[in-house]
Amino acid sequence: MDKIIITGNGPLCGEVRVAGAKNAALPIIAATLLSAEPMHISNVPGVRDIATVLQLIELLGAKVEREDTDLSLDCSTVHSVHAPYEMVKTIRASILLLGPLLARFGEADVSLPGGCAIGTRPVNEHIMGLQALGADIRIEAGYIKARATRLKGAQYTFDAPSVTATENLLMAAALAEGVTTLDNCALEPEIPDLAQLLCAMGAKIEGAGTSTISIEGVSTLHGTSHRVPPDRIETGTFLTAAAATRGDITVLDTAPDFLHHVLGKLEQAGCKMELGKDWIRLRTDGKRCKATNITTAPYPAFPTDMQAQFMALNTLAEGSATVVENIFENRFMHVAELQRMGADIELQGHTAIVRGKERLQGAPVMATDLRASASLIIAGLAADGETTIDRVYHLDRGYANIDTKLQELGAHIRRV
């Protein structure tokens, strides 16, 4: 099993390019199941979750060709609607196959999904939304079994905004008969990006990116080309790492508009920011950051996927701050590992009180989930001595070549 070894050695400096967004690429790949015509997707990140979902749709019968970050898919040969547990257990986004399979083929058998153990993420919104569109759904032996001759347009209001449920119903409604109105939708930028792809395939969608989305169903969707947008969480991770190491970096091929809240918090911490159309520069002038309170909430507020990274920054900052996690109840598992490195963190329910220290101490630690992995890397980069991070397969689920990219910024980091 791979490990990452880091020797803290000062500021990160230089330029780094971010990959396409994993959380945008996954629903895009699922959407290709809606058409029997070839699709071409570019800027696809080379991460394990993408490889897993590609293996899964190949198992269903799709033809997949990949060259670097370019992806060609042909779903005209799909012959199965069964997504088995063996493939689904490691990736939460497998639930995104449910809507497209049901909408195009009239049936879908998708195993209840796995992924990071950061808390309960129920699939009831997916099921109730598809039932509102006329699907007959049963849960049997760990599988969601859905049937519908053809889905019918309907109005559905989410109990709480859910990114993947919004995406699933958006895809399913694109082939439903009649008009579907979705209310209390999630606002994350991956949703209007998915809608842009679907419209390029022939769908009729209005309001994506707002809380109310209207979809007029069509009988078929055709092939098209699409570019995956840049990964806002990878962008934020590199910027936070530079802040923690008192560095000066420029992130290229990114989208500053997707990160306003994170960038604002980095400015509160004392970082100096410069923004261009597709680049962000952060510099600290060698100064220690100030502790900054954060509270996670759905987009456009502070993202839960950046909480662990900012926690690591606060452990090294001047002063004390609170970190409040409102999305996932188990997303503080990195706290114990940061404490092994000398971090002063006190947990009170879903709030962490962080008292910053001048330096942390390198130690053997264990990654507990995807973003926790990134927080431990940030802490290791800014710690004295050597840090060994075990179970980095979590990291590879969502970051493409992060160790190589950090080496190019001057980090002493290696994989063994």
CSV table of C-alpha atoms in Angstrom, one decimal:
chain,number,residue,atom,x,y,z
A,1,MET,CA,0.0,0.0,0.0
A,2,ASP,CA,1.4,3.4,-1.0
A,3,LYS,CA,2.5,5.9,1.6
A,4,ILE,CA,3.6,9.6,1.2
A,5,ILE,CA,6.6,10.9,3.1
A,6,ILE,CA,7.1,14.6,3.5
A,7,THR,CA,9.9,16.5,5.0
A,8,GLY,CA,8.8,20.1,5.9
A,9,ASN,CA,11.2,22.5,4.2
A,10,GLY,CA,9.7,25.9,3.9
A,11,PRO,CA,7.5,27.8,1.5
A,12,LEU,CA,5.8,26.6,-1.7
A,13,CYS,CA,6.7,28.8,-4.6
A,14,GLY,CA,6.0,28.8,-8.3
A,15,GLU,CA,3.2,27.9,-10.7
A,16,VAL,CA,0.8,24.9,-10.7
A,17,ARG,CA,-2.0,23.8,-13.1
A,18,VAL,CA,-5.1,22.3,-11.7
A,19,ALA,CA,-6.9,19.3,-13.3
A,20,GLY,CA,-10.5,19.1,-14.3
A,21,ALA,CA,-13.0,18.8,-11.5
A,22,LYS,CA,-13.7,15.3,-10.4
A,23,ASN,CA,-17.1,16.3,-9.0
A,24,ALA,CA,-18.1,17.7,-12.4
A,25,ALA,CA,-16.6,14.9,-14.5
A,26,LEU,CA,-18.5,12.2,-12.7
A,27,PRO,CA,-22.1,13.4,-13.6
A,28,ILE,CA,-20.8,14.2,-17.1
A,29,ILE,CA,-19.7,10.6,-17.6
A,30,ALA,CA,-23.0,9.4,-16.2
A,31,ALA,CA,-24.9,11.6,-18.6
A,32,THR,CA,-23.3,9.9,-21.6
A,33,LEU,CA,-25.6,6.9,-20.8
A,34,LEU,CA,-28.5,9.1,-21.9
A,35,SER,CA,-27.5,8.9,-25.6
A,36,ALA,CA,-26.8,6.2,-28.1
A,37,GLU,CA,-24.4,8.5,-30.0
A,38,PRO,CA,-20.7,9.0,-29.4
A,39,MET,CA,-19.5,11.6,-26.8
A,40,HIS,CA,-16.2,13.3,-26.4
A,41,ILE,CA,-15.1,14.7,-23.0
A,42,SER,CA,-11.9,16.7,-22.5
A,43,ASN,CA,-10.0,17.8,-19.4
A,44,VAL,CA,-10.9,14.7,-17.5
A,45,PRO,CA,-8.8,14.3,-14.3
A,46,GLY,CA,-6.7,11.2,-13.9
A,47,VAL,CA,-8.1,10.2,-10.5
A,48,ARG,CA,-9.2,6.8,-9.1
A,49,ASP,CA,-12.9,7.7,-8.9
A,50,ILE,CA,-13.0,8.5,-12.6
A,51,ALA,CA,-11.2,5.2,-13.4
A,52,THR,CA,-13.8,3.3,-11.3
A,53,VAL,CA,-16.8,4.9,-12.9
A,54,LEU,CA,-15.3,4.3,-16.4
A,55,GLN,CA,-14.8,0.6,-15.5
A,56,LEU,CA,-18.4,0.5,-14.3
A,57,ILE,CA,-19.9,1.8,-17.5
A,58,GLU,CA,-17.7,-0.5,-19.5
A,59,LEU,CA,-19.1,-3.3,-17.5
A,60,LEU,CA,-22.5,-2.1,-18.6
A,61,GLY,CA,-21.4,-2.5,-22.2
A,62,ALA,CA,-20.2,1.0,-23.1
A,63,LYS,CA,-17.1,1.5,-25.3
A,64,VAL,CA,-14.5,3.7,-23.6
A,65,GLU,CA,-11.3,5.1,-25.1
A,66,ARG,CA,-9.0,7.4,-23.1
A,67,GLU,CA,-5.9,9.3,-24.1
A,68,ASP,CA,-4.4,11.4,-21.3
A,69,THR,CA,-7.2,13.8,-20.3
A,70,ASP,CA,-9.4,13.1,-23.4
A,71,LEU,CA,-12.2,10.6,-23.2
A,72,SER,CA,-14.4,9.1,-26.0
A,73,LEU,CA,-17.5,7.2,-25.0
A,74,ASP,CA,-20.0,5.2,-27.0
A,75,CYS,CA,-23.0,4.0,-25.0
A,76,SER,CA,-24.9,2.6,-28.0
A,77,THR,CA,-23.7,-0.9,-27.0
A,78,VAL,CA,-24.9,-0.8,-23.4
A,79,HIS,CA,-26.5,-4.1,-22.7
A,80,SER,CA,-26.8,-4.2,-18.9
A,81,VAL,CA,-28.5,-1.9,-16.3
A,82,HIS,CA,-26.9,-3.7,-13.3
A,83,ALA,CA,-24.3,-1.8,-11.4
A,84,PRO,CA,-22.8,-4.4,-9.0
A,85,TYR,CA,-21.7,-3.8,-5.4
A,86,GLU,CA,-18.2,-4.9,-6.2
A,87,MET,CA,-17.8,-1.8,-8.4
A,88,VAL,CA,-20.0,0.6,-6.5
A,89,LYS,CA,-18.7,0.1,-3.0
A,90,THR,CA,-15.8,2.5,-3.3
A,91,ILE,CA,-17.5,5.4,-5.0
A,92,ARG,CA,-20.5,7.4,-3.8
A,93,ALA,CA,-21.1,9.0,-7.3
A,94,SER,CA,-22.2,5.6,-8.6
A,95,ILE,CA,-25.7,6.6,-7.6
A,96,LEU,CA,-25.6,9.0,-10.6
A,97,LEU,CA,-26.1,6.1,-12.9
A,98,LEU,CA,-29.6,5.5,-11.6
A,99,GLY,CA,-31.4,8.3,-13.3
A,100,PRO,CA,-29.8,8.0,-16.8
A,101,LEU,CA,-30.2,4.2,-16.9
A,102,LEU,CA,-33.8,4.4,-15.8
A,103,ALA,CA,-34.7,7.3,-18.2
A,104,ARG,CA,-33.1,5.6,-21.3
A,105,PHE,CA,-33.7,1.9,-20.7
A,106,GLY,CA,-36.7,1.9,-18.4
A,107,GLU,CA,-34.9,0.0,-15.7
A,108,ALA,CA,-31.9,0.2,-13.4
A,109,ASP,CA,-30.4,-2.0,-10.7
A,110,VAL,CA,-27.8,0.0,-8.8
A,111,SER,CA,-26.1,-1.1,-5.6
A,112,LEU,CA,-26.4,1.3,-2.7
A,113,PRO,CA,-23.1,3.3,-2.9
A,114,GLY,CA,-20.0,3.6,-0.8
A,115,GLY,CA,-17.3,6.2,-0.7
A,116,CYS,CA,-15.6,8.1,2.2
A,117,ALA,CA,-16.8,7.3,5.7
A,118,ILE,CA,-17.5,11.0,6.6
A,119,GLY,CA,-21.1,10.5,7.6
A,120,THR,CA,-24.6,9.5,6.4
A,121,ARG,CA,-25.5,10.7,2.9
A,122,PRO,CA,-28.9,9.1,2.3
A,123,VAL,CA,-30.2,8.3,-1.1
A,124,ASN,CA,-33.8,9.0,-0.2
A,125,GLU,CA,-33.9,12.3,-2.2
A,126,HIS,CA,-32.9,10.3,-5.3
A,127,ILE,CA,-35.5,7.7,-4.7
A,128,MET,CA,-38.4,10.0,-3.8
A,129,GLY,CA,-37.6,12.3,-6.8
A,130,LEU,CA,-37.6,9.4,-9.3
A,131,GLN,CA,-40.9,8.1,-7.7
A,132,ALA,CA,-42.4,11.6,-8.3
A,133,LEU,CA,-41.5,11.1,-12.0
A,134,GLY,CA,-43.4,7.8,-12.0
A,135,ALA,CA,-40.7,5.2,-11.2
A,136,ASP,CA,-41.5,2.1,-9.3
A,137,ILE,CA,-38.6,1.6,-6.9
A,138,ARG,CA,-37.8,-1.1,-4.4
A,139,ILE,CA,-34.7,-1.7,-2.2
A,140,GLU,CA,-33.7,-5.4,-2.3
A,141,ALA,CA,-30.6,-7.1,-1.0
A,142,GLY,CA,-28.6,-3.8,-1.0
A,143,TYR,CA,-29.8,-2.7,-4.5
A,144,ILE,CA,-32.0,0.1,-5.7
A,145,LYS,CA,-34.3,-1.6,-8.3
A,146,ALA,CA,-36.1,1.0,-10.4
A,147,ARG,CA,-38.6,0.5,-13.2
A,148,ALA,CA,-40.6,2.9,-15.5
A,149,THR,CA,-42.0,2.5,-19.0
A,150,ARG,CA,-41.3,6.2,-19.5
A,151,LEU,CA,-40.8,8.7,-16.8
A,152,LYS,CA,-43.4,11.5,-16.6
A,153,GLY,CA,-42.8,15.2,-15.9
A,154,ALA,CA,-43.7,16.3,-12.4
A,155,GLN,CA,-42.9,18.9,-9.7
A,156,TYR,CA,-40.5,17.8,-6.9
A,157,THR,CA,-39.2,19.8,-4.0
A,158,PHE,CA,-36.0,18.6,-2.3
A,159,ASP,CA,-36.2,18.5,1.5
A,160,ALA,CA,-32.7,19.9,1.6
A,161,PRO,CA,-30.4,20.9,-1.4
A,162,SER,CA,-28.5,17.8,-2.6
A,163,VAL,CA,-25.9,18.1,-5.4
A,164,THR,CA,-26.1,14.5,-6.6
A,165,ALA,CA,-29.8,14.2,-6.2
A,166,THR,CA,-30.3,17.4,-8.2
A,167,GLU,CA,-28.0,16.1,-10.9
A,168,ASN,CA,-29.7,12.7,-11.0
A,169,LEU,CA,-33.2,14.1,-11.4
A,170,LEU,CA,-31.9,16.7,-13.9
A,171,MET,CA,-30.6,13.8,-16.1
A,172,ALA,CA,-33.7,11.7,-15.7
A,173,ALA,CA,-36.1,14.5,-16.4
A,174,ALA,CA,-34.3,15.3,-19.7
A,175,LEU,CA,-35.8,12.2,-21.2
A,176,ALA,CA,-39.1,12.3,-19.3
A,177,GLU,CA,-42.5,13.0,-21.0
A,178,GLY,CA,-43.6,16.5,-20.2
A,179,VAL,CA,-42.3,19.3,-18.0
A,180,THR,CA,-40.5,18.7,-14.7
A,181,THR,CA,-39.9,21.4,-12.1
A,182,LEU,CA,-37.3,20.9,-9.4
A,183,ASP,CA,-37.4,23.2,-6.4
A,184,ASN,CA,-34.9,23.8,-3.6
A,185,CYS,CA,-32.1,22.6,-5.9
A,186,ALA,CA,-28.4,22.7,-5.0
A,187,LEU,CA,-26.5,25.6,-6.4
A,188,GLU,CA,-23.0,24.2,-6.9
A,189,PRO,CA,-21.4,25.2,-10.2
A,190,GLU,CA,-21.2,21.5,-11.3
A,191,ILE,CA,-25.0,21.6,-11.8
A,192,PRO,CA,-25.2,24.4,-14.4
A,193,ASP,CA,-22.2,22.8,-16.1
A,194,LEU,CA,-24.1,19.5,-16.3
A,195,ALA,CA,-27.1,21.4,-17.7
A,196,GLN,CA,-24.9,23.0,-20.3
A,197,LEU,CA,-23.8,19.5,-21.5
A,198,LEU,CA,-27.4,18.2,-21.5
A,199,CYS,CA,-28.6,21.2,-23.5
A,200,ALA,CA,-25.8,20.6,-26.0
A,201,MET,CA,-27.2,17.0,-26.3
A,202,GLY,CA,-30.6,18.4,-27.1
A,203,ALA,CA,-32.2,18.8,-23.7
A,204,LYS,CA,-34.4,21.8,-22.8
A,205,ILE,CA,-33.4,23.2,-19.4
A,206,GLU,CA,-34.0,26.6,-17.7
A,207,GLY,CA,-32.8,27.8,-14.3
A,208,ALA,CA,-29.8,25.6,-13.7
A,209,GLY,CA,-27.7,27.2,-11.1
A,210,THR,CA,-30.7,28.6,-9.3
A,211,SER,CA,-33.0,27.0,-6.7
A,212,THR,CA,-35.7,26.2,-9.3
A,213,ILE,CA,-34.9,24.3,-12.5
A,214,SER,CA,-37.4,23.6,-15.3
A,215,ILE,CA,-36.8,20.7,-17.7
A,216,GLU,CA,-39.0,20.0,-20.8
A,217,GLY,CA,-38.4,16.3,-21.6
A,218,VAL,CA,-37.4,15.2,-25.1
A,219,SER,CA,-37.6,11.8,-26.7
A,220,THR,CA,-33.9,11.3,-27.5
A,221,LEU,CA,-30.5,13.0,-26.8
A,222,HIS,CA,-27.6,13.1,-29.3
A,223,GLY,CA,-23.9,13.1,-28.9
A,224,THR,CA,-21.7,16.1,-28.3
A,225,SER,CA,-18.3,17.3,-27.0
A,226,HIS,CA,-17.8,18.9,-23.6
A,227,ARG,CA,-14.8,20.2,-21.5
A,228,VAL,CA,-14.7,19.5,-17.8
A,229,PRO,CA,-14.4,22.7,-15.8
A,230,PRO,CA,-11.4,23.2,-13.4
A,231,ASP,CA,-11.4,21.7,-9.9
A,232,ARG,CA,-12.2,24.4,-7.4
A,233,ILE,CA,-11.3,22.1,-4.5
A,234,GLU,CA,-7.9,21.3,-5.9
A,235,THR,CA,-7.4,25.0,-6.4
A,236,GLY,CA,-8.3,25.8,-2.8
A,237,THR,CA,-6.1,23.0,-1.6
A,238,PHE,CA,-3.0,24.4,-3.3
A,239,LEU,CA,-3.8,27.9,-2.2
A,240,THR,CA,-4.2,26.8,1.4
A,241,ALA,CA,-1.0,24.8,1.3
A,242,ALA,CA,0.9,27.9,0.1
A,243,ALA,CA,-0.7,29.9,2.9
A,244,ALA,CA,0.3,27.3,5.6
A,245,THR,CA,3.9,27.2,4.3
A,246,ARG,CA,4.1,31.1,4.0
A,247,GLY,CA,4.6,30.7,0.3
A,248,ASP,CA,3.9,32.5,-3.0
A,249,ILE,CA,2.2,30.5,-5.8
A,250,THR,CA,0.1,31.0,-8.9
A,251,VAL,CA,-2.6,28.5,-9.7
A,252,LEU,CA,-3.3,28.2,-13.5
A,253,ASP,CA,-6.2,26.8,-15.5
A,254,THR,CA,-8.6,27.6,-12.7
A,255,ALA,CA,-11.9,29.5,-12.2
A,256,PRO,CA,-11.7,32.2,-9.5
A,257,ASP,CA,-15.5,32.8,-9.7
A,258,PHE,CA,-16.1,29.4,-8.2
A,259,LEU,CA,-14.1,30.2,-5.0
A,260,HIS,CA,-15.2,33.6,-3.7
A,261,HIS,CA,-15.9,32.4,-0.2
A,262,VAL,CA,-12.6,30.5,0.1
A,263,LEU,CA,-10.6,33.4,-1.3
A,264,GLY,CA,-12.3,35.7,1.1
A,265,LYS,CA,-11.2,33.6,4.0
A,266,LEU,CA,-7.6,33.4,2.8
A,267,GLU,CA,-7.6,37.2,2.6
A,268,GLN,CA,-9.0,37.3,6.2
A,269,ALA,CA,-6.0,35.1,7.1
A,270,GLY,CA,-3.7,37.8,5.8
A,271,CYS,CA,-2.9,36.4,2.3
A,272,LYS,CA,-2.5,38.8,-0.6
A,273,MET,CA,-4.6,37.7,-3.6
A,274,GLU,CA,-4.4,38.6,-7.3
A,275,LEU,CA,-7.0,37.2,-9.7
A,276,GLY,CA,-7.1,36.8,-13.5
A,277,LYS,CA,-9.7,35.2,-15.8
A,278,ASP,CA,-8.2,31.7,-15.2
A,279,TRP,CA,-5.5,32.2,-12.6
A,280,ILE,CA,-5.0,33.1,-8.9
A,281,ARG,CA,-1.9,34.2,-7.2
A,282,LEU,CA,-1.5,34.0,-3.4
A,283,ARG,CA,1.4,35.4,-1.5
A,284,THR,CA,2.2,35.7,2.2
A,285,ASP,CA,5.4,37.7,2.0
A,286,GLY,CA,6.8,35.1,4.4
A,287,LYS,CA,4.3,36.0,7.2
A,288,ARG,CA,2.4,33.6,9.4
A,289,CYS,CA,-1.4,33.6,8.7
A,290,LYS,CA,-4.0,34.7,11.2
A,291,ALA,CA,-6.5,32.2,12.5
A,292,THR,CA,-9.9,32.4,10.7
A,293,ASN,CA,-13.3,31.2,11.7
A,294,ILE,CA,-15.1,29.0,9.2
A,295,THR,CA,-18.5,27.5,9.0
A,296,THR,CA,-19.4,25.0,6.3
A,297,ALA,CA,-22.6,25.3,4.3
A,298,PRO,CA,-23.9,24.6,0.8
A,299,TYR,CA,-22.5,26.6,-2.1
A,300,PRO,CA,-21.9,29.5,-2.4
A,301,ALA,CA,-20.9,29.4,1.3
A,302,PHE,CA,-17.7,27.8,2.6
A,303,PRO,CA,-17.4,24.2,1.2
A,304,THR,CA,-17.2,21.2,3.4
A,305,ASP,CA,-14.6,19.8,1.0
A,306,MET,CA,-12.2,22.6,2.1
A,307,GLN,CA,-12.9,22.3,5.9
A,308,ALA,CA,-10.0,19.9,6.6
A,309,GLN,CA,-7.5,21.9,4.6
A,310,PHE,CA,-8.4,25.1,6.5
A,311,MET,CA,-8.3,23.2,9.8
A,312,ALA,CA,-4.6,22.4,9.0
A,313,LEU,CA,-4.0,26.1,8.1
A,314,ASN,CA,-5.5,27.2,11.4
A,315,THR,CA,-3.3,24.8,13.4
A,316,LEU,CA,-0.3,26.9,12.2
A,317,ALA,CA,-2.0,30.3,12.3
A,318,GLU,CA,-1.6,33.1,14.8
A,319,GLY,CA,-4.5,33.1,17.4
A,320,SER,CA,-7.5,30.9,17.8
A,321,ALA,CA,-10.4,30.1,15.6
A,322,THR,CA,-13.5,27.9,15.4
A,323,VAL,CA,-14.3,25.5,12.6
A,324,VAL,CA,-18.0,24.5,12.4
A,325,GLU,CA,-19.0,21.5,10.3
A,326,ASN,CA,-22.6,21.6,9.3
A,327,ILE,CA,-22.7,19.1,6.4
A,328,PHE,CA,-21.2,15.8,7.5
A,329,GLU,CA,-21.3,14.5,11.1
A,330,ASN,CA,-18.1,12.5,10.8
A,331,ARG,CA,-15.9,14.9,9.0
A,332,PHE,CA,-13.6,15.6,12.0
A,333,MET,CA,-11.7,12.3,11.8
A,334,HIS,CA,-8.5,14.2,10.7
A,335,VAL,CA,-8.5,16.0,14.1
A,336,ALA,CA,-6.9,13.1,15.9
A,337,GLU,CA,-4.2,12.8,13.2
A,338,LEU,CA,-3.4,16.5,13.4
A,339,GLN,CA,-3.2,16.2,17.1
A,340,ARG,CA,-0.5,13.5,16.7
A,341,MET,CA,1.5,16.3,15.0
A,342,GLY,CA,1.1,18.6,17.9
A,343,ALA,CA,-2.0,20.5,16.9
A,344,ASP,CA,-4.0,22.1,19.6
A,345,ILE,CA,-7.6,21.3,18.7
A,346,GLU,CA,-10.6,20.9,21.1
A,347,LEU,CA,-13.8,19.2,19.8
A,348,GLN,CA,-17.2,20.3,21.0
A,349,GLY,CA,-19.8,18.5,19.0
A,350,HIS,CA,-19.7,19.7,15.4
A,351,THR,CA,-17.4,22.6,16.4
A,352,ALA,CA,-13.6,22.5,16.6
A,353,ILE,CA,-11.7,25.1,18.6
A,354,VAL,CA,-8.2,25.5,17.0
A,355,ARG,CA,-5.4,27.3,18.8
A,356,GLY,CA,-2.6,27.9,16.4
A,357,LYS,CA,1.0,27.0,16.9
A,358,GLU,CA,4.2,28.4,15.3
A,359,ARG,CA,5.2,24.9,14.1
A,360,LEU,CA,3.9,21.3,14.1
A,361,GLN,CA,6.0,18.2,14.4
A,362,GLY,CA,6.3,15.6,11.8
A,363,ALA,CA,4.8,12.2,12.8
A,364,PRO,CA,3.3,9.0,11.3
A,365,VAL,CA,-0.4,9.7,10.5
A,366,MET,CA,-3.2,7.9,8.7
A,367,ALA,CA,-5.5,9.4,6.1
A,368,THR,CA,-9.2,8.8,6.9
A,369,ASP,CA,-10.9,10.2,3.8
A,370,LEU,CA,-10.2,12.2,0.7
A,371,ARG,CA,-10.0,15.7,2.0
A,372,ALA,CA,-8.4,14.6,5.3
A,373,SER,CA,-5.6,13.3,3.2
A,374,ALA,CA,-5.0,16.8,1.8
A,375,SER,CA,-5.1,18.4,5.3
A,376,LEU,CA,-2.3,16.0,6.5
A,377,ILE,CA,-0.2,16.9,3.5
A,378,ILE,CA,-0.6,20.6,4.2
A,379,ALA,CA,0.3,20.0,7.9
A,380,GLY,CA,3.3,17.9,6.9
A,381,LEU,CA,4.6,20.5,4.4
A,382,ALA,CA,4.7,23.1,7.3
A,383,ALA,CA,5.9,20.8,10.1
A,384,ASP,CA,9.4,20.2,11.4
A,385,GLY,CA,10.8,16.8,10.5
A,386,GLU,CA,9.3,13.9,8.6
A,387,THR,CA,5.7,13.1,8.2
A,388,THR,CA,4.5,9.7,6.9
A,389,ILE,CA,0.9,9.5,5.6
A,390,ASP,CA,-0.6,6.0,5.4
A,391,ARG,CA,-3.7,4.9,3.4
A,392,VAL,CA,-3.2,7.5,0.7
A,393,TYR,CA,-5.5,5.6,-1.6
A,394,HIS,CA,-8.1,8.1,-0.3
A,395,LEU,CA,-6.0,10.9,-1.8
A,396,ASP,CA,-5.8,9.3,-5.2
A,397,ARG,CA,-9.6,9.2,-5.4
A,398,GLY,CA,-9.7,12.9,-5.9
A,399,TYR,CA,-6.3,14.5,-6.6
A,400,ALA,CA,-4.4,13.9,-9.8
A,401,ASN,CA,-0.6,13.7,-9.3
A,402,ILE,CA,-0.7,16.0,-6.3
A,403,ASP,CA,2.7,14.8,-5.0
A,404,THR,CA,4.4,15.5,-8.4
A,405,LYS,CA,2.8,19.0,-8.5
A,406,LEU,CA,3.9,19.8,-5.0
A,407,GLN,CA,7.5,18.7,-5.9
A,408,GLU,CA,7.4,21.2,-8.7
A,409,LEU,CA,6.5,23.9,-6.1
A,410,GLY,CA,9.6,23.0,-4.1
A,411,ALA,CA,8.1,20.5,-1.6
A,412,HIS,CA,10.2,17.5,-0.3
A,413,ILE,CA,7.5,14.9,-0.9
A,414,ARG,CA,7.7,11.4,-2.2
A,415,ARG,CA,5.5,8.3,-2.6
A,416,VAL,CA,6.8,4.9,-1.5
